[in-house]
XYZ file of C-alpha atoms in Angstrom:
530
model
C 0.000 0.000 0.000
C 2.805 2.667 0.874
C 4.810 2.129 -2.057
C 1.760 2.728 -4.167
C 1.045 5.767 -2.466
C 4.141 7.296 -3.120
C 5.390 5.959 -6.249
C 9.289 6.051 -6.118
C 9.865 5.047 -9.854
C 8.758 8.334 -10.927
C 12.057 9.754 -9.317
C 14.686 10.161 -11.557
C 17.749 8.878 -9.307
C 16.934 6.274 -6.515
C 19.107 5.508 -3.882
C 18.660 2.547 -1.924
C 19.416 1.247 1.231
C 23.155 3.176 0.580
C 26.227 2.281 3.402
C 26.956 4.771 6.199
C 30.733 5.757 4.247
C 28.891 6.413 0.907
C 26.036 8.217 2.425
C 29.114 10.472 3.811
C 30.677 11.003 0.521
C 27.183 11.837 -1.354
C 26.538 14.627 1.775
C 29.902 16.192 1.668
C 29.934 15.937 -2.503
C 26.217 17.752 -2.646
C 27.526 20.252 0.385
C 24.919 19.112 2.518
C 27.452 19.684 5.809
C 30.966 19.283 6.179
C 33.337 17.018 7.990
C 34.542 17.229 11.504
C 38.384 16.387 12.458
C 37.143 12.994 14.658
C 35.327 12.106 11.402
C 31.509 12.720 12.002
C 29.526 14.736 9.363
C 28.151 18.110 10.572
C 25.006 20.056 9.791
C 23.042 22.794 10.260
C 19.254 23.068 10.241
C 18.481 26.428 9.696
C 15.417 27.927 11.232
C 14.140 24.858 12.511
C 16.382 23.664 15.895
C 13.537 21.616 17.273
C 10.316 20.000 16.979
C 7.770 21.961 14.803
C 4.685 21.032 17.213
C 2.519 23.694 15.762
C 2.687 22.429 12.237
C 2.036 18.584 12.913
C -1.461 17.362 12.226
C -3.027 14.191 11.991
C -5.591 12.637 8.939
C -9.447 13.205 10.781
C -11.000 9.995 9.362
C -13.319 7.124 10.525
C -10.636 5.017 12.183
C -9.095 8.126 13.622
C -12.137 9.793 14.797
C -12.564 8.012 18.244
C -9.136 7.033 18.290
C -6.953 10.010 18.590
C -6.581 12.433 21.559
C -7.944 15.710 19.703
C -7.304 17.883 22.742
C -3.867 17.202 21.668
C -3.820 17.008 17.673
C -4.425 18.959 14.980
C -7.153 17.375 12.813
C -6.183 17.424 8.807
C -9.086 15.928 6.467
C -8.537 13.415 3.989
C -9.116 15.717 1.297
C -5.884 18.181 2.340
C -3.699 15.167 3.030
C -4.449 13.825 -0.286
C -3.807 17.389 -1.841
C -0.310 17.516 -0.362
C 0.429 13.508 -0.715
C -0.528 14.788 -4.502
C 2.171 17.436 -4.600
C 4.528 15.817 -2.417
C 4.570 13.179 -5.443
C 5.008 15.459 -8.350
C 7.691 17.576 -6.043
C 10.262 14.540 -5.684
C 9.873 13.594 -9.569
C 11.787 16.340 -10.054
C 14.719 15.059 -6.968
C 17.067 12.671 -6.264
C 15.543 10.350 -3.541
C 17.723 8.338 -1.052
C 15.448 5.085 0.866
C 16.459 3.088 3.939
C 14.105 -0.233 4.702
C 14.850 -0.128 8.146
C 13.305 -1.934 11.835
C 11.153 -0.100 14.309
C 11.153 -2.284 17.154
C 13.937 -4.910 18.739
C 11.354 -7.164 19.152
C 10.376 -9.713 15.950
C 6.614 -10.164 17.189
C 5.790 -6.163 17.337
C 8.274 -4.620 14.951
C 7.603 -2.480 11.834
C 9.089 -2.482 8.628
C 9.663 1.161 7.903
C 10.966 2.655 4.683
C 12.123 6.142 4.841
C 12.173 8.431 1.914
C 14.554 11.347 2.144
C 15.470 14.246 0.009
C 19.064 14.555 1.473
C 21.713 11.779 2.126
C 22.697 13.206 5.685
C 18.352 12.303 6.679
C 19.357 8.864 5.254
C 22.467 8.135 7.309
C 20.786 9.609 10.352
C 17.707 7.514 10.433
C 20.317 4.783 9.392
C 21.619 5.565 12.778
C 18.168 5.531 15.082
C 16.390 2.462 13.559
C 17.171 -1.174 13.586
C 18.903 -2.666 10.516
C 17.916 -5.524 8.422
C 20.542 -7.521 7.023
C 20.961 -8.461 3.333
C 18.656 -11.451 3.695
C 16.207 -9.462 5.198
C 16.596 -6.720 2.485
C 15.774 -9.379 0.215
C 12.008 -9.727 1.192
C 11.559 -6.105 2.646
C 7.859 -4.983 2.451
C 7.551 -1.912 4.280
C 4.490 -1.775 6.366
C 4.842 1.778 7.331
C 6.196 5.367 4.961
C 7.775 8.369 5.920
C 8.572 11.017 3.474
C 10.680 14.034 4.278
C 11.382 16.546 1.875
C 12.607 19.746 3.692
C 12.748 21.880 0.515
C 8.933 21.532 -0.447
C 7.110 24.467 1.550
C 3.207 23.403 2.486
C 0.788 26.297 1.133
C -1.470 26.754 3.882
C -4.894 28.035 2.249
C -4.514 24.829 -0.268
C -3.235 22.671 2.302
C -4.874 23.475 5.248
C -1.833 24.090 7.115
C -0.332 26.806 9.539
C 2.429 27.496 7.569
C 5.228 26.424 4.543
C 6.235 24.172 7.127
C 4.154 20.768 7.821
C 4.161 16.938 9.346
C 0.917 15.283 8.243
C 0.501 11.993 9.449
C -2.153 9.458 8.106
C -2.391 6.345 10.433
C -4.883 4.476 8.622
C -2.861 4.763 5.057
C 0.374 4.616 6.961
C 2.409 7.324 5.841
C 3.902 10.635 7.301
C 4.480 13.449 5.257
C 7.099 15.940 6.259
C 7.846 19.202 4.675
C 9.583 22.631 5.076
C 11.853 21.603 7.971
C 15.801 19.945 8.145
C 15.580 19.083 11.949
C 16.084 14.950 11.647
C 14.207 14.718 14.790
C 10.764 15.085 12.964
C 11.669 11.791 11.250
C 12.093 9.635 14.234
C 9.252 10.985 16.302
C 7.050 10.224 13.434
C 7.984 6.807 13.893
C 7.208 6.904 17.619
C 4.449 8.437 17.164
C 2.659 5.746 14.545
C 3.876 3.096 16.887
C 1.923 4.969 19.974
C -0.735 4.149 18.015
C -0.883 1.330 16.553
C 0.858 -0.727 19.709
C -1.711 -0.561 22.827
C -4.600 -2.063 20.369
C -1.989 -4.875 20.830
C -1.856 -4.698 24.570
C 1.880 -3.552 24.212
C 2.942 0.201 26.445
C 5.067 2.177 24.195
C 7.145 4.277 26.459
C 9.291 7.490 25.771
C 12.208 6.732 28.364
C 15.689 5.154 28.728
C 16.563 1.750 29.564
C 19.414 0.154 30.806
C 19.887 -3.926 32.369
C 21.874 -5.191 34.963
C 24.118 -8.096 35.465
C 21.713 -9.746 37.600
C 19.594 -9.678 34.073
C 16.953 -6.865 35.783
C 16.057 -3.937 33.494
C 15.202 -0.755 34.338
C 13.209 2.066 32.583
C 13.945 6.006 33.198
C 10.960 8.388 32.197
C 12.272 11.833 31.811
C 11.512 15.148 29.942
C 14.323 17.275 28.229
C 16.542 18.194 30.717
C 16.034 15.777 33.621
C 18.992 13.419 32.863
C 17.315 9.954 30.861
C 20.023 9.585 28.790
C 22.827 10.524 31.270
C 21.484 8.248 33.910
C 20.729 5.270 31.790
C 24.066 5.547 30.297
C 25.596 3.765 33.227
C 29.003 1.525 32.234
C 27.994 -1.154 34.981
C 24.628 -1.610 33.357
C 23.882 -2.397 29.704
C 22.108 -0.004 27.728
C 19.228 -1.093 25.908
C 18.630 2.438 24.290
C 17.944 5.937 25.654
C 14.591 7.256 23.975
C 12.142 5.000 22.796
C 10.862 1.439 24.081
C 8.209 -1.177 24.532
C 6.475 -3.219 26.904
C 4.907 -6.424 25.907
C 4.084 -9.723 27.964
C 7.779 -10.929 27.053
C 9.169 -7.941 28.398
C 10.473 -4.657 27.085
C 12.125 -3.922 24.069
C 13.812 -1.253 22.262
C 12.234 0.413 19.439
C 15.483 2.020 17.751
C 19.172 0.975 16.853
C 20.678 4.236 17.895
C 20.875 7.083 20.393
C 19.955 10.860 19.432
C 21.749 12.637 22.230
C 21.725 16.537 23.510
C 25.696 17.758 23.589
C 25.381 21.426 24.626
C 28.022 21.135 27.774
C 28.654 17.733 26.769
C 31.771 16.670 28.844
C 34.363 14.063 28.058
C 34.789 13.807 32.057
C 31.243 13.557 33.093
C 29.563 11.142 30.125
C 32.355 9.975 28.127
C 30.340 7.393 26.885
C 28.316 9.868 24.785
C 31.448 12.101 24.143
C 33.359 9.251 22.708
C 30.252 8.216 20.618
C 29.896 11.934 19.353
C 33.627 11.806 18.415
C 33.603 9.332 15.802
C 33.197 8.674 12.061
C 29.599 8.967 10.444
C 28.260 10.117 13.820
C 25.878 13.084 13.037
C 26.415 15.963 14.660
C 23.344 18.796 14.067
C 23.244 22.177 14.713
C 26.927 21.588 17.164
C 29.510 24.378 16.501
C 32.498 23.876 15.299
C 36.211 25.210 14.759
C 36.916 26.485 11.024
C 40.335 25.443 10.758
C 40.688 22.777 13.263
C 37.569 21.242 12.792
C 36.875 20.267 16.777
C 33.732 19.902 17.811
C 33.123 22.630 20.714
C 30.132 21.347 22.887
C 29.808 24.300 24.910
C 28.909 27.011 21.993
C 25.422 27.097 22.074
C 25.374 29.175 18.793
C 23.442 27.310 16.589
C 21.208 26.030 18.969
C 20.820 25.115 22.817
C 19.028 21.903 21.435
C 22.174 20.663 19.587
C 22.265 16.811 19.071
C 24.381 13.983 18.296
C 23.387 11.216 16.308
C 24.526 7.310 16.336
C 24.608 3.833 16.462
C 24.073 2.092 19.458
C 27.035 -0.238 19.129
C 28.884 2.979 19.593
C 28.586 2.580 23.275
C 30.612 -0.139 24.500
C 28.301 -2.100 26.716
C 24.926 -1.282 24.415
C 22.650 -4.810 23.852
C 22.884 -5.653 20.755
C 19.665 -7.367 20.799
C 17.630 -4.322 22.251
C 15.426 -6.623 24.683
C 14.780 -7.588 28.478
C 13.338 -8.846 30.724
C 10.428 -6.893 32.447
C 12.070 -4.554 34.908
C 12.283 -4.736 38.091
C 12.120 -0.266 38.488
C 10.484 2.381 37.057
C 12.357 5.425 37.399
C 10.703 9.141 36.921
C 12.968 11.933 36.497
C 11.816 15.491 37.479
C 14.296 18.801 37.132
C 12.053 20.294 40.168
C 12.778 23.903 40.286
C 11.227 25.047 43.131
C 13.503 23.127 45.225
C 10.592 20.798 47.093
C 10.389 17.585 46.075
C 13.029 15.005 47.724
C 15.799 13.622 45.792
C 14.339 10.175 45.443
C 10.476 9.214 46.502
C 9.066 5.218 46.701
C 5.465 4.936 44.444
C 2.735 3.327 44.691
C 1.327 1.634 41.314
C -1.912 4.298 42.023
C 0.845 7.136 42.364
C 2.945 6.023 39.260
C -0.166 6.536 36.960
C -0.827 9.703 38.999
C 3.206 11.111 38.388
C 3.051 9.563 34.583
C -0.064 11.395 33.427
C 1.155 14.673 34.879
C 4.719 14.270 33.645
C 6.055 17.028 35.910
C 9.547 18.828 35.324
C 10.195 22.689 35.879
C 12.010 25.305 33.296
C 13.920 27.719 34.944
C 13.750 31.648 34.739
C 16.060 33.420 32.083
C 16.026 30.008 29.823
C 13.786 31.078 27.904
C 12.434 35.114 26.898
C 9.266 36.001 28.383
C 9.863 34.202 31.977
C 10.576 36.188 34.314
C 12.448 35.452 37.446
C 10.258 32.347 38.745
C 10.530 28.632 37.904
C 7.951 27.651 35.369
C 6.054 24.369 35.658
C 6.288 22.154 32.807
C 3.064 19.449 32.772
C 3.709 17.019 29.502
C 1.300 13.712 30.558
C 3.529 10.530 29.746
C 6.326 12.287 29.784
C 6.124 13.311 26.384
C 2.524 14.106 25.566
C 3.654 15.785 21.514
C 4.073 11.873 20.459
C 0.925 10.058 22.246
C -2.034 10.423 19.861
C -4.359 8.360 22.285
C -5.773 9.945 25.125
C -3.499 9.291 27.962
C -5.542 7.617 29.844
C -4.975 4.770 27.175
C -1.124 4.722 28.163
C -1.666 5.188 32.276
C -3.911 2.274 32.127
C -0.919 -0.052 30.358
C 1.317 1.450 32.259
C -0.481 0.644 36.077
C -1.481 -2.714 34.857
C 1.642 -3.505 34.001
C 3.248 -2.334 37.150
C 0.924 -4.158 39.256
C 1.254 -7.374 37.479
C 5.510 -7.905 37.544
C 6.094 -6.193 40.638
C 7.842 -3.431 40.335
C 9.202 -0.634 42.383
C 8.790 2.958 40.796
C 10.526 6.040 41.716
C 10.292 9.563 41.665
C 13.839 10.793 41.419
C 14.561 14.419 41.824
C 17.491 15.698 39.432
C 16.480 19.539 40.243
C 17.057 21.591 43.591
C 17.274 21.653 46.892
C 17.763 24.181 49.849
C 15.929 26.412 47.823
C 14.494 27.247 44.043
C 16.154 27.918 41.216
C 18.518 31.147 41.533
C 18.426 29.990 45.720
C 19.183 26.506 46.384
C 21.889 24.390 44.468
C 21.363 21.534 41.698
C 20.863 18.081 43.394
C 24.918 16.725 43.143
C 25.188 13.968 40.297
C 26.791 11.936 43.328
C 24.103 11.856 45.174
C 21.188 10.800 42.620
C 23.543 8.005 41.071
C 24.063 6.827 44.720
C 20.648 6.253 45.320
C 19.674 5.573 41.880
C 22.594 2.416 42.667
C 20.750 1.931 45.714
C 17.061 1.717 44.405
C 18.137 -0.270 41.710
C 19.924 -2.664 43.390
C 16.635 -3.991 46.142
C 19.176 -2.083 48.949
C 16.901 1.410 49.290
C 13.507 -0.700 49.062
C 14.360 -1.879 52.601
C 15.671 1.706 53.464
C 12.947 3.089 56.963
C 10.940 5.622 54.980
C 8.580 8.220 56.083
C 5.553 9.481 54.303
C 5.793 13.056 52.809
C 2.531 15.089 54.100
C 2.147 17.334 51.405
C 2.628 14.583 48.069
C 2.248 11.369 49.829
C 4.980 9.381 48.415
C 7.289 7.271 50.806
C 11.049 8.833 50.899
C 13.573 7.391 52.628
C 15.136 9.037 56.089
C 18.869 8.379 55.106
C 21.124 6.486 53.161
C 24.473 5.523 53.372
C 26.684 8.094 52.382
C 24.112 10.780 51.243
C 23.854 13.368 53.805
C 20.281 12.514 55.878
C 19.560 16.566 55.664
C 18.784 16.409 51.662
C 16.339 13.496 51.983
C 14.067 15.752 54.107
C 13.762 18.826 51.552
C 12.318 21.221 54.573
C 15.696 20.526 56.448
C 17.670 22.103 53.852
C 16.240 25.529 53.055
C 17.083 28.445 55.445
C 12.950 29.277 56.335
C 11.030 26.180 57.029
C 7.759 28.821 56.492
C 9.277 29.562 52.829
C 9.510 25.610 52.024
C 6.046 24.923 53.195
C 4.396 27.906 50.957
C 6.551 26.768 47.858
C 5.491 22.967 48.623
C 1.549 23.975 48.732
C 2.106 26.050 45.672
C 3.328 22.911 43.719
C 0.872 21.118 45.235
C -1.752 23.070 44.010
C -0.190 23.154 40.253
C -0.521 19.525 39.906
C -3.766 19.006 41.433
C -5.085 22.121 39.022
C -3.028 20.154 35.803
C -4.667 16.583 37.122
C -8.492 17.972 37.065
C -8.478 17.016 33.090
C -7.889 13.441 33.894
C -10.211 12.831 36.752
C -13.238 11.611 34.960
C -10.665 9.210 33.606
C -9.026 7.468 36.378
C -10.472 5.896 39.371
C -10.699 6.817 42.999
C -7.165 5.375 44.020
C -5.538 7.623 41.339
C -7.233 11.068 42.143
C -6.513 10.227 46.496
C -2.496 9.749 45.040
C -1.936 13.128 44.190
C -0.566 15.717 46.624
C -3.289 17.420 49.319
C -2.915 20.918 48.845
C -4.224 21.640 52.572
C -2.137 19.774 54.717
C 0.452 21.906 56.414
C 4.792 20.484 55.243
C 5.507 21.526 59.023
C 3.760 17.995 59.782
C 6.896 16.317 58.628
């Protein structure tokens, strides 16, 4: 069906399935970025740094109609999709097309065969990068059961399309085919993936999960949700665990499995000292390195310019990290791990959930910007609410993913944590960051069964279990009230993030049940209790 719906004969120069080294000598030939001294290809993406969330829409037909989470997605009929799918077609006779039939998904029973169709080599050899690749066999009997199309120089006319803008992602679930156009950030490629397989794996009873996740030797996995900024792929990159991949996954009744067969990972600060796992697999040949500055004579990557763009990103393989799996799949884990960045300094460094509280912390997917990150801020913290912990790429309402997610939990066992990565003693521009040696100790610890027997008291403002000390983390930082100067100031900043969540948690009330709404924080009862 895809292949018919975007005819690729009609190009005049196809390029299949091309090697990593040729796809680097096509880019640098056609100018499409340049070479950096350790041998990765380097690009910029113009205007477009990040995700163009305004300018994504979904096809509004009868399979979608009580499918999709509208709230969340912008409805295109099947009339404007098959305008642009129309012009997309009679665009790329006129280009030279490279394709990669690539793997979605680690695991055999819920993969997808996905072909991508790119205007520029560089898109090819990244994608190359973040999916799974078939061998020649394989190649062999490729039928691709799902299309992407990306062709950043065709620009989206909005009164004929029904779009926003020149620049537009239309995805069509039920023909199976994404559409992207007017934009060079690789990103949109990959997330178009994820987001199909949102939607197409919890029909199948299968929880498709935006996180990290890394195994131990003991064979027990563990899964990291995070938003931007919290540390997911930091923490999962751990040399004494294996990494099963840092972005994407799924969770089946066999267990969880990686959906890619690379990592896509931020580098503004990047340090060789602190993560030299990802600084040695940014510092290599074919790696992609987008939007990261770089010397004009010496060619050295400097990860600390944030130039082009604070969102900078490196792009490559998985076997690039020494102890990645190279079969992408686990058992099911034994934690669930929930980063927050908590700005206003309140929540503890590490908190024990209940299954009830889990779904409660998933669907509100809390983290915190900070003031002067961003223009328009001002000087205080700004709560960030994205349900699932990354709410652009779940087309289902998210009840749909809480559900999976709580039955899951309840059924293998496991022990889920809140995990603090933000401040204490104080907010932002008053306390200090959490130390990295402290939430890798009892990361270590929580991972390892040792914290789960830890004496914990319960917080009286959120509920959650937290444990009094642990050894060699100082006992004052577990109790978040103990470390800012005015106990008074703590409790007002604790009821004021209480109150955020339970006023971003009133959408999802008529869809959870009792057990969920009572695991939220009470907004009334005084922090001084503790």
């Amino acid at each position: 069906m895809t292949l018919q719906l975007f005819p690729l004969e009609t190009s005049p120069k196809i390029r299949r399935n091309m090697l990593e080294a040729e796809l680097m000598e096509v880019a640098v030939r056609r100018g499409e970025g340049k070479l950096a001294a350790s041998g990765a290809f380097v690009v910029e993406t113009g205007q477009h740094t990040g995700r163009s969330a305004q300018d994504k829409y979904v096809v509004r037909d009868a399979d979608t109609e009580n499918a999709i989470w509208w709230d969340n997605s912008k409805p295109m009929t099947e009339e404007q999709f098959d305008r642009l799918l129309a012009d997309f077609v009679a665009f790329a006779r006129h280009k030279d097309l490279f394709v990669q039939d690539l793997y979605a998904g680690a695991d055999p029973q819920h993969r997808l065969n996905t072909r991508i169709v790119t205007e520029y080599a560089w898109h090819a050899l990244f994608i190359r990068h973040l999916l799974r690749r078939p061998g020649l066999e394989e190649l062999a009997t490729f039928v691709p059961e799902f299309t992407v199309v990306n062709l950043p120089s065709f620009r989206a006319a909005p009164l004929y399309h029904g779009t926003r803008s020149e620049t537009v992602i239309a995805c069509n679930f039920t023909k199976r085919i994404v559409l992207i156009g007017g934009t060079s950030y690789a990103g949109e490629i990959k997330k178009s993936v994820f987001s199909f397989l949102n939607y197409v794996l919890p029909a199948k009873g299968v929880m498709p999960m935006h996180c990290s996740a890394n195994v131990g030797d003991d064979g027990s996995s563990a899964v990291f949700f995070g938003l931007s900024g919290t540390g997911k792929t930091t923490l999962s990159a751990d040399p004494a665990r294996e990494l099963l991949g840092d972005d994407e996954h799924g969770w089946s009744d066999k267990g969880i499995f990686n959906f890619e067969g690379g990592c896509y990972a931020k580098t503004i600060r990047l340090s060789k000292t602190a993560e030299p796992e990802i600084w040695n697999a940014s510092n290599r040949f074919a790696t992609v390195l987008e939007n990261v500055v770089v010397d004009p004579v010496t060619r050295v990557a400097d990860f600390d310019d944030n130039r082009l763009a604070e969102n900078a990103r490196s792009a490559y393989p998985l076997d690039a990290i020494p102890n990645a799996s190279a079969k992408g799949r686990a058992a099911h884990p034994k934690n669930i791990v929930m980063l927050t960045a908590d700005a206003f300094g309140v929540l503890p460094p590490i908190a024990k959930l209940t299954p009830s509280q889990a779904m409660y912390h998933f669907l509100s997917g809390f983290t915190a910007k900070v003031a002067g990150t961003e223009k328009g801020m001002g000087n205080e913290p700004q709560p960030t609410f994205s349900t699932c912990f990354g709410a652009p790429f779940m087309p289902r309402h998210p009840s749909v993913y809480g559900n999976l997610l709580r039955d899951l939990i309840g059924r293998h066992d496991v022990d889920c944590w809140l995990v603090n990565t933000g401040w204490t003693g104080g907010k932002f521009g008053e306390g200090s960051r959490m130390p990295i040696k402290v939430t890798r100790a009892l990361l270590n610890a929580a991972l390892s069964g040792d914290l789960a027997d830890q004496t914990m008291r319960v917080d009286p403002v959120f509920g959650f279990k937290v444990p009094i000390q642990m050894a060699g983390v100082d006992a004052k930082l577990m109790t978040p009230r103990d470390t800012w100067g005015d106990p008074r100031a703590y409790d007002a900043a604790a009821a004021k993030l209480a109150d955020m969540f339970s006023k971003n948690f009133a959408k999802f009330e008529a869809y959870v049940d009792a057990e969920v709404r009572r695991a939220g924080p009470t907004v009334s009862r005084p922090a001084a209790a503790e």
